[in-house]
Coordinates of C-alpha atoms in Angstrom, one line a residue:
X1473 CA 0.0 0.0 0.0
X1474 CA 1.0 3.6 -0.4
X1475 CA 0.5 7.1 1.6
X1476 CA -25.2 -7.1 -11.2
X1477 CA -27.3 -10.0 -11.5
X1478 CA -26.3 -13.5 -12.7
X1479 CA -27.5 -12.9 -16.2
X1480 CA -25.3 -9.9 -16.5
X1481 CA -22.4 -11.8 -15.2
X1482 CA -22.7 -14.4 -17.9
X1483 CA -22.7 -11.6 -20.5
X1484 CA -19.1 -10.8 -19.6
X1485 CA -16.9 -12.4 -22.3
X1486 CA -14.7 -14.5 -20.1
X1487 CA -17.6 -15.5 -17.8
X1488 CA -19.5 -17.0 -20.7
X1489 CA -19.1 -20.4 -19.2
X1490 CA -20.3 -19.6 -15.7
X1491 CA -23.0 -22.1 -15.9
X1492 CA -22.8 -25.9 -16.4
X1493 CA -25.5 -28.3 -17.2
X1494 CA -26.7 -30.5 -14.3
X1495 CA -29.5 -33.0 -15.2
X1496 CA -30.4 -30.9 -18.1
X1497 CA -30.6 -27.6 -16.2
X1498 CA -28.2 -24.7 -16.3
X1499 CA -26.7 -24.3 -12.8
X1500 CA -24.3 -21.5 -11.8
X1501 CA -20.9 -22.9 -10.8
X1502 CA -21.0 -20.5 -7.8
X1503 CA -24.4 -21.8 -6.5
X1504 CA -22.7 -24.1 -4.0
X1505 CA -19.9 -22.4 -2.0
X1506 CA -18.5 -25.9 -1.2
X1507 CA -17.9 -26.6 -4.9
X1508 CA -14.8 -25.5 -6.9
X1509 CA -15.7 -24.3 -10.4
X1510 CA -18.7 -26.6 -10.3
X1511 CA -16.7 -29.6 -8.9
X1512 CA -17.1 -31.0 -5.4
X1513 CA -14.5 -30.0 -2.8
X1514 CA -12.5 -33.1 -2.3
X1515 CA -9.9 -34.0 0.4
X1516 CA -8.4 -37.1 -1.3
X1517 CA -4.9 -37.8 -2.6
X1518 CA -3.0 -35.5 -5.0
X1519 CA -0.1 -36.6 -7.2
X1520 CA 0.8 -39.7 -9.1
X1521 CA -1.7 -42.5 -9.1
X1522 CA -0.6 -45.7 -7.4
X1523 CA -0.2 -48.9 -9.4
X1524 CA -0.3 -47.2 -12.9
X1525 CA 2.4 -48.2 -15.4
X1526 CA 4.8 -45.4 -16.3
X1527 CA 4.6 -43.7 -19.7
X1528 CA 6.6 -45.2 -22.6
X1529 CA 7.7 -41.7 -23.6
X1530 CA 11.4 -41.0 -23.6
X1531 CA 13.4 -37.8 -23.1
X1532 CA 16.6 -37.1 -24.9
X1533 CA 19.5 -36.9 -22.4
X1534 CA 17.2 -38.2 -19.6
X1535 CA 18.6 -40.1 -16.7
X1536 CA 15.6 -42.4 -16.1
X1537 CA 15.2 -41.1 -12.6
X1538 CA 12.2 -40.1 -10.5
X1539 CA 12.0 -36.5 -11.7
X1540 CA 12.2 -37.5 -15.4
X1541 CA 9.6 -40.2 -14.9
X1542 CA 7.3 -37.7 -13.2
X1543 CA 7.8 -35.3 -16.1
X1544 CA 7.2 -37.9 -18.8
X1545 CA 4.1 -39.2 -17.1
X1546 CA 2.8 -35.6 -17.0
X1547 CA 3.5 -35.0 -20.7
X1548 CA 1.8 -38.3 -21.5
X1549 CA -1.4 -37.3 -19.7
X1550 CA -1.3 -33.8 -21.2
X1551 CA -0.9 -35.1 -24.7
X1552 CA -3.7 -37.6 -24.2
X1553 CA -5.9 -34.7 -23.0
X1554 CA -5.2 -32.6 -26.1
X1555 CA -5.5 -35.4 -28.5
X1556 CA -9.1 -35.7 -27.5
X1557 CA -9.9 -32.0 -26.9
X1558 CA -7.9 -30.2 -29.6
X1559 CA -10.4 -30.7 -32.5
X1560 CA -13.2 -29.4 -30.3
X1561 CA -11.7 -25.9 -30.3
X1562 CA -9.3 -25.7 -33.2
X1563 CA -9.1 -26.5 -36.9
X1564 CA -6.8 -29.4 -38.0
X1565 CA -5.5 -32.3 -36.1
X1566 CA -3.4 -32.6 -32.9
X1567 CA 0.2 -33.6 -33.3
X1568 CA 2.4 -34.2 -30.2
X1569 CA 5.5 -32.2 -29.8
X1570 CA 8.5 -33.5 -31.7
X1571 CA 11.0 -33.8 -28.9
X1572 CA 11.4 -33.9 -25.2
X1573 CA 14.7 -32.9 -23.6
X1574 CA 15.9 -33.4 -20.0
X1575 CA 19.0 -31.7 -18.6
X1576 CA 20.9 -31.1 -15.4
X1577 CA 21.6 -27.4 -14.6
X1578 CA 24.4 -28.7 -12.5
X1579 CA 26.2 -30.5 -15.3
X1580 CA 29.6 -29.1 -16.5
X1581 CA 29.3 -26.9 -19.6
X1582 CA 30.9 -29.6 -21.8
X1583 CA 28.2 -32.1 -20.8
X1584 CA 25.3 -29.7 -21.1
X1585 CA 23.1 -30.3 -24.2
X1586 CA 21.7 -27.5 -26.3
X1587 CA 18.0 -26.5 -26.0
X1588 CA 16.5 -24.1 -28.4
X1589 CA 20.0 -23.3 -29.8
X1590 CA 21.4 -22.4 -26.5
X1591 CA 23.4 -24.2 -23.8
X1592 CA 21.6 -25.7 -20.8
X1593 CA 24.6 -25.1 -18.6
X1594 CA 23.2 -23.6 -15.3
X1595 CA 19.8 -23.2 -17.0
X1596 CA 17.2 -23.6 -14.3
X1597 CA 14.1 -23.6 -16.4
X1598 CA 11.4 -25.5 -18.1
X1599 CA 10.3 -24.3 -21.5
X1600 CA 8.7 -24.8 -24.9
X1601 CA 10.9 -24.2 -28.0
X1602 CA 9.1 -23.1 -31.0
X1603 CA 12.1 -23.5 -33.3
X1604 CA 12.0 -27.3 -33.1
X1605 CA 8.6 -27.9 -31.4
X1606 CA 10.2 -29.3 -28.3
X1607 CA 9.7 -29.1 -24.5
X1608 CA 12.6 -29.3 -22.1
X1609 CA 13.2 -29.2 -18.3
X1610 CA 15.9 -29.0 -15.7
X1611 CA 15.7 -32.2 -13.7
X1612 CA 18.4 -31.3 -11.1
X1613 CA 17.3 -28.0 -9.6
X1614 CA 14.0 -26.5 -10.9
X1615 CA 11.7 -29.6 -10.8
X1616 CA 13.0 -31.1 -7.6
X1617 CA 12.6 -27.7 -5.9
X1618 CA 9.0 -27.4 -7.2
X1619 CA 8.3 -30.9 -5.8
X1620 CA 9.9 -30.1 -2.4
X1621 CA 8.1 -26.8 -2.1
X1622 CA 4.7 -27.4 -3.7
X1623 CA 4.5 -31.2 -4.2
X1624 CA 4.5 -33.2 -7.5
X1625 CA 1.4 -31.7 -9.0
X1626 CA 3.3 -28.4 -9.4
X1627 CA 5.5 -30.1 -12.0
X1628 CA 2.4 -31.2 -13.8
X1629 CA 1.2 -27.6 -13.8
X1630 CA 4.4 -26.3 -15.1
X1631 CA 4.5 -28.7 -18.0
X1632 CA 0.9 -28.2 -18.8
X1633 CA 1.7 -24.5 -19.2
X1634 CA 4.6 -25.2 -21.5
X1635 CA 2.4 -27.6 -23.6
X1636 CA 0.0 -24.7 -23.8
X1637 CA 2.6 -22.8 -25.8
X1638 CA 2.8 -25.8 -28.2
X1639 CA -1.0 -25.7 -28.6
X1640 CA -0.7 -22.0 -29.5
X1641 CA 1.9 -22.8 -32.2
X1642 CA -0.1 -25.7 -33.6
X1643 CA -3.4 -23.7 -33.7
X1644 CA -1.7 -20.5 -34.8
X1645 CA -3.9 -18.4 -32.5
X1646 CA -0.9 -16.2 -31.7
X1647 CA 1.9 -14.8 -33.9
X1648 CA 5.3 -13.3 -33.5
X1649 CA 3.8 -9.8 -33.1
X1650 CA 1.5 -10.7 -30.3
X1651 CA 2.7 -9.5 -26.8
X1652 CA 4.4 -12.1 -24.7
X1653 CA 1.9 -11.5 -21.9
X1654 CA -0.9 -12.7 -24.2
X1655 CA 1.0 -16.0 -24.9
X1656 CA 1.8 -16.5 -21.2
X1657 CA -1.8 -15.8 -20.1
X1658 CA -3.2 -18.2 -22.7
X1659 CA -0.7 -20.9 -21.6
X1660 CA -1.7 -20.5 -18.0
X1661 CA -5.3 -20.7 -19.0
X1662 CA -4.7 -23.9 -21.0
X1663 CA -2.9 -25.4 -18.0
X1664 CA -5.9 -24.6 -15.9
X1665 CA -8.2 -26.4 -18.3
X1666 CA -6.0 -29.5 -18.1
X1667 CA -5.8 -29.4 -14.3
X1668 CA -9.6 -29.5 -14.3
X1669 CA -9.4 -32.6 -16.4
X1670 CA -7.2 -34.1 -13.7
X1671 CA -9.6 -33.0 -11.0
X1672 CA -12.4 -34.7 -12.8
X1673 CA -10.5 -38.0 -12.4
X1674 CA -9.9 -38.4 -16.1
X1675 CA -6.0 -38.4 -16.2
X1676 CA -4.2 -41.8 -16.3
X1677 CA -1.2 -41.0 -14.2
X1678 CA -2.3 -38.2 -11.8
X1679 CA -5.1 -37.2 -9.5
X1680 CA -5.7 -34.0 -7.6
X1681 CA -8.1 -33.0 -4.8
X1682 CA -9.8 -29.6 -5.1
X1683 CA -8.8 -28.4 -1.6
X1684 CA -5.2 -28.7 -0.5
X1685 CA -4.0 -30.2 -3.8
X1686 CA -5.4 -27.4 -5.9
X1687 CA -4.3 -24.8 -3.4
X1688 CA -0.7 -25.9 -3.8
X1689 CA -0.9 -25.8 -7.6
X1690 CA -2.1 -22.2 -7.4
X1691 CA 0.6 -21.4 -4.8
X1692 CA 3.2 -22.6 -7.3
X1693 CA 1.7 -20.3 -9.9
X1694 CA 2.0 -17.4 -7.4
X1695 CA 5.6 -18.3 -6.7
X1696 CA 6.7 -18.1 -10.4
X1697 CA 5.0 -14.8 -11.0
X1698 CA 6.8 -11.7 -12.2
X1699 CA 7.9 -10.4 -8.8
X1700 CA 9.4 -7.1 -10.0
X1701 CA 6.8 -5.2 -12.0
X1702 CA 9.4 -2.6 -13.1
X1703 CA 11.7 -5.2 -14.7
X1704 CA 11.3 -5.0 -18.6
X1705 CA 11.7 -8.8 -18.6
X1706 CA 8.6 -9.2 -16.5
X1707 CA 6.4 -10.7 -19.2
X1708 CA 4.6 -13.7 -17.5
X1709 CA 2.2 -11.6 -15.4
X1710 CA 1.7 -10.9 -11.7
X1711 CA 0.4 -13.6 -9.4
X1712 CA -3.0 -12.1 -9.6
X1713 CA -3.0 -12.3 -13.4
X1714 CA -1.5 -15.8 -13.5
X1715 CA -4.0 -17.2 -11.1
X1716 CA -6.8 -15.4 -12.9
X1717 CA -5.8 -17.1 -16.2
X1718 CA -5.6 -20.5 -14.5
X1719 CA -9.0 -20.0 -13.0
X1720 CA -10.5 -19.0 -16.3
X1721 CA -9.3 -22.1 -17.9
X1722 CA -10.3 -24.4 -15.0
X1723 CA -13.8 -22.9 -14.8
X1724 CA -14.6 -22.3 -18.5
X1725 CA -12.3 -24.5 -20.5
X1726 CA -10.0 -24.0 -23.6
X1727 CA -12.6 -21.9 -25.5
X1728 CA -12.2 -19.1 -22.9
X1729 CA -8.4 -19.2 -23.3
X1730 CA -8.7 -18.5 -27.0
X1731 CA -10.5 -15.2 -26.1
X1732 CA -7.5 -13.9 -24.1
X1733 CA -5.8 -11.2 -26.2
X1734 CA -4.2 -7.8 -25.6
X1735 CA -7.5 -6.0 -25.5
X1736 CA -8.9 -8.4 -22.9
X1737 CA -5.8 -8.2 -20.7
X1738 CA -5.8 -4.3 -20.9
X1739 CA -9.5 -4.2 -20.0
X1740 CA -9.0 -6.6 -17.1
X1741 CA -6.1 -4.6 -15.8
X1742 CA -8.1 -1.4 -15.9
X1743 CA -6.5 1.1 -13.5
X1744 CA -4.8 -1.5 -11.3
X1745 CA -1.2 -0.5 -10.7
X1746 CA 1.3 -2.2 -13.0
X1747 CA 4.5 -0.6 -11.9
X1748 CA 5.8 0.9 -8.6
X1749 CA 6.8 4.1 -10.4
X1750 CA 10.0 4.1 -8.3
X1751 CA 8.0 4.7 -5.1
X1752 CA 7.7 2.8 -1.9
X1753 CA 5.2 0.0 -1.9
X1754 CA 5.4 -1.4 1.7
X1755 CA 4.3 0.6 4.7
X1756 CA 4.2 -0.7 8.3
X1757 CA 0.7 -1.2 9.5
X1758 CA -0.1 1.0 12.5
X1759 CA -3.0 2.9 13.9
X1760 CA -2.5 5.9 11.6
X1761 CA -2.6 3.8 8.4
X1762 CA -5.6 1.9 9.7
X1763 CA -7.4 5.2 10.4
X1764 CA -6.7 6.2 6.8
X1765 CA -7.9 2.8 5.6
X1766 CA -11.1 3.2 7.6
X1767 CA -11.8 6.5 5.9
X1768 CA -11.4 4.8 2.5
X1769 CA -13.8 2.0 3.6
X1770 CA -16.4 4.5 4.6
X1771 CA -16.2 6.2 1.3
X1772 CA -16.1 3.1 -0.9
X1773 CA -18.7 1.0 1.0
X1774 CA -20.7 3.6 3.0
X1775 CA -22.9 2.4 5.8
X1776 CA -25.8 4.1 7.6
X1777 CA -24.2 3.1 10.9
X1778 CA -20.4 2.9 10.6
X1779 CA -18.6 0.4 12.9
X1780 CA -16.5 1.6 15.7
X1781 CA -12.8 0.8 15.9
X1782 CA -10.9 -0.6 18.8
X1783 CA -7.1 -0.8 18.3
X1784 CA -6.2 -2.3 21.7
X1785 CA -6.8 -6.0 21.0
X1786 CA -8.6 -8.4 18.7
X1787 CA -10.1 -10.1 21.8
X1788 CA -13.5 -8.6 22.5
X1789 CA -16.4 -9.7 24.6
X1790 CA -19.0 -10.5 21.9
X1791 CA -22.2 -12.5 22.4
X1792 CA -22.7 -13.2 18.7
X1793 CA -19.2 -13.6 17.4
X1794 CA -15.8 -15.1 18.0
X1795 CA -12.3 -13.6 18.2
X1796 CA -10.6 -13.9 14.8
X1797 CA -7.1 -12.5 15.5
X1798 CA -5.6 -10.3 14.4
X1799 CA -8.9 -8.6 13.6
X1800 CA -12.4 -9.3 14.9
X1801 CA -15.8 -8.0 14.0
X1802 CA -18.4 -8.1 16.7
X1803 CA -22.0 -7.7 15.2
X1804 CA -23.6 -7.0 18.6
X1805 CA -21.3 -4.1 19.2
X1806 CA -20.8 -3.2 15.6
X1807 CA -17.1 -3.0 16.4
X1808 CA -13.9 -3.9 14.6
X1809 CA -11.3 -4.8 17.2
X1810 CA -7.7 -5.1 16.1
X1811 CA -4.4 -6.3 17.6
X1812 CA -2.3 -3.8 15.7
X1813 CA 1.0 -5.4 16.5
X1814 CA -0.2 -8.8 15.3
X1815 CA -1.7 -7.4 12.2
X1816 CA 1.6 -5.5 11.5
X1817 CA 3.5 -8.8 11.9
X1818 CA 1.1 -10.5 9.4
X1819 CA 1.8 -7.6 7.0
X1820 CA 5.6 -7.6 7.3
X1821 CA 7.9 -8.7 4.6
X1822 CA 9.5 -12.0 5.4
X1823 CA 13.2 -11.9 4.5
X1824 CA 13.1 -15.7 4.0
X1825 CA 10.2 -15.3 1.5
X1826 CA 11.9 -12.3 -0.2
X1827 CA 15.2 -14.1 -0.7
X1828 CA 13.5 -17.4 -1.9
X1829 CA 13.2 -17.7 -5.7
X1830 CA 10.2 -19.9 -5.1
X1831 CA 8.6 -18.6 -2.0
X1832 CA 5.8 -20.6 -0.3
X1833 CA 3.9 -17.4 0.2
X1834 CA 4.2 -13.7 -0.9
X1835 CA 4.5 -11.6 2.2
X1836 CA 3.8 -7.9 2.5
X1837 CA 1.6 -5.2 4.1
X1838 CA -1.5 -6.0 2.0
X1839 CA -1.7 -9.5 3.5
X1840 CA -2.6 -7.6 6.7
X1841 CA -4.7 -4.8 5.2
X1842 CA -7.0 -7.2 3.3
X1843 CA -7.9 -9.0 6.6
X1844 CA -8.9 -5.6 8.1
X1845 CA -10.9 -4.8 5.0
X1846 CA -12.7 -8.2 5.2
X1847 CA -13.9 -7.5 8.7
X1848 CA -15.4 -4.3 7.5
X1849 CA -17.1 -6.4 4.8
X1850 CA -18.8 -8.3 7.6
X1851 CA -20.1 -5.0 9.0
X1852 CA -21.5 -4.3 5.5
X1853 CA -23.3 -7.7 5.5
X1854 CA -24.6 -7.0 9.0
X1855 CA -26.2 -3.8 7.8
X1856 CA -27.7 -5.6 4.8
X1857 CA -29.2 -8.2 7.2
X1858 CA -27.3 -11.1 5.6
X1859 CA -26.1 -14.1 7.5
X1860 CA -22.8 -13.6 9.3
X1861 CA -21.9 -17.3 9.5
X1862 CA -21.4 -19.9 6.9
X1863 CA -19.5 -20.4 3.7
X1864 CA -21.2 -17.7 1.6
X1865 CA -20.6 -15.2 4.4
X1866 CA -16.8 -15.7 4.1
X1867 CA -16.9 -15.7 0.3
X1868 CA -18.9 -12.5 0.3
X1869 CA -16.4 -11.0 2.7
X1870 CA -13.5 -11.9 0.3
X1871 CA -15.5 -10.6 -2.7
X1872 CA -16.3 -7.3 -1.0
X1873 CA -12.6 -7.0 0.1
X1874 CA -11.9 -7.4 -3.6
X1875 CA -14.3 -4.5 -4.4
X1876 CA -12.5 -2.3 -1.9
X1877 CA -9.1 -3.3 -3.3
X1878 CA -10.1 -2.4 -6.8
X1879 CA -11.4 1.0 -5.7
X1880 CA -8.2 1.7 -3.7
X1881 CA -6.4 1.8 -7.1
X1882 CA -8.3 5.0 -7.9
X1883 CA -5.8 7.8 -7.2
X1884 CA -8.4 10.5 -7.8
X1885 CA -10.0 10.0 -4.4
X1886 CA -9.7 13.0 -2.1
X1887 CA -7.5 12.8 1.0
X1888 CA -10.5 13.0 3.3
X1889 CA -11.5 9.6 1.7
X1890 CA -8.4 8.0 3.0
X1891 CA -4.8 8.8 2.2
X1892 CA -4.0 5.3 1.1
X1893 CA -3.8 3.8 -2.3
X1894 CA -3.2 0.3 -3.9
X1895 CA 0.4 -0.4 -4.9
X1896 CA 1.9 -2.9 -7.4
X1897 CA 2.3 -6.2 -5.6
X1898 CA -0.6 -5.7 -3.2
X1899 CA -2.9 -8.0 -5.2
X1900 CA -0.3 -10.7 -5.1
X1901 CA 0.0 -10.5 -1.3
X1902 CA -3.7 -10.7 -0.9
X1903 CA -3.9 -13.8 -3.2
X1904 CA -1.1 -15.5 -1.3
X1905 CA -2.8 -14.9 2.0
X1906 CA -6.1 -16.2 0.7
X1907 CA -4.4 -19.4 -0.4
X1908 CA -2.4 -19.8 2.8
X1909 CA -5.0 -19.4 5.5
X1910 CA -8.1 -17.7 4.0
X1911 CA -8.7 -15.5 7.0
X1912 CA -9.8 -12.7 4.7
X1913 CA -12.5 -15.1 3.4
X1914 CA -13.8 -16.1 6.8
X1915 CA -17.1 -15.5 8.6
X1916 CA -17.5 -14.0 12.1
X1917 CA -16.5 -17.4 13.6
X1918 CA -13.3 -17.4 11.6
X1919 CA -14.5 -20.3 9.4
X1920 CA -13.8 -20.4 5.7
X1921 CA -14.2 -22.8 2.8
X1922 CA -11.4 -25.3 2.4
X1923 CA -10.8 -24.4 -1.3
X1924 CA -8.2 -21.6 -1.7
X1925 CA -9.3 -21.6 -5.4
X1926 CA -12.8 -20.5 -4.3
X1927 CA -11.5 -17.9 -1.8
X1928 CA -9.2 -16.3 -4.5
X1929 CA -12.0 -16.5 -7.1
X1930 CA -14.4 -14.6 -4.8
X1931 CA -11.7 -11.9 -4.2
X1932 CA -10.8 -11.7 -7.8
X1933 CA -14.5 -11.3 -8.9
X1934 CA -14.8 -8.3 -6.5
X1935 CA -11.6 -6.7 -7.8
X1936 CA -12.6 -7.1 -11.5
X1937 CA -16.4 -6.8 -11.6
X1938 CA -17.6 -4.9 -8.5
X1939 CA -20.1 -5.4 -5.7
X1940 CA -23.0 -6.6 -7.8
X1941 CA -21.1 -9.7 -8.6
X1942 CA -20.7 -10.4 -4.8
X1943 CA -24.5 -10.3 -4.5
X1944 CA -25.2 -12.3 -7.6
X1945 CA -22.8 -15.1 -6.7
X1946 CA -23.1 -15.4 -3.0
X1947 CA -26.6 -14.5 -2.0

């Protein structure tokens, strides 16, 4: 930080698939808060299926080890998916990539094979090469680190993204003049469509549950975001953008991915901050900044009876609510009680996360501010006489927090409406927090849905589409 109705929803281009047929009837994928893009929330295993023969695919320069086997099984399932789905969305026939290459980034230069006309010496990467229609990966550093940090399905996600680039080349839906961000967002979207296929139990070698398993896949997507928005090499998109693309593909399938282009991305970005402008983006959470934020909340989501604020503790004697540290909303007293020191700690930048090339979470001030905002969102629901407990309550809170977040990007607000504005990176911090513990998507009892996908999706809808979406989806 720095000092509609359902019918209308479905008219939005990338929400065209927001209903699915159940027993012959169109049902909103958001009708059941315990479903994930229309699928049940599951708690079962995630990763390689047991007792399934490994793929017969081979990788040039492979070592036949566990990581290469994991990668080859992933490519096999991805190719099987596209061999059946490709003709439904594109002209022509599906042809698998011509070559798979495995390398060790630790290998001496003399032993490092070439990939895409360049050496793989110290190349910690996985990529698609358009020059020879090949996919390659580093088996010694990148993929093992992904497995260690985010489990094996993160490798499947990475390779599904790279195969998405192969689909682009095959279908010719992008050309050399298209911005790289378009290609990356489409590839993320195609990966999301494949992950849904796995979640539906249709993949031979892999399975994924739609709670912790899917949460980790999205966390991996967050980790490999463009972390420095001012870097001209930042072409993959922010965590918010990458997760958005994955969710579009997961919910609406490959047809929605084809509609992602430069105009769609520009419209989606709106006035959300894309660069830091050389300014400070992290500010310590204290009573002064929370006072400014409370002014902004009153201006963005005005209430007839504004809540009172207690900055002494998150523990409050409340007959109809529970303490949800570091911030609690008590309906009976219409009070937001905050443990400022604990909230500041939540919003501090972790040196470990900052120094980690694949951080488990993205830390920063907005991971704290968004929780404070979500407790105000409970006050909004209280005035609207909506239920303050249950799954939909928490998702409405996340959605309304998204609405406020989007409005905080408006730098034309007067200072008496809160001297506080959204900064580049804040959205990524919010998304990471929603995936990690979901406190910003919890009800007055601190309860939230187990699916980080659903929590992020609710927040994202508020940011991009406004408060009417919150009502239409979660009423």
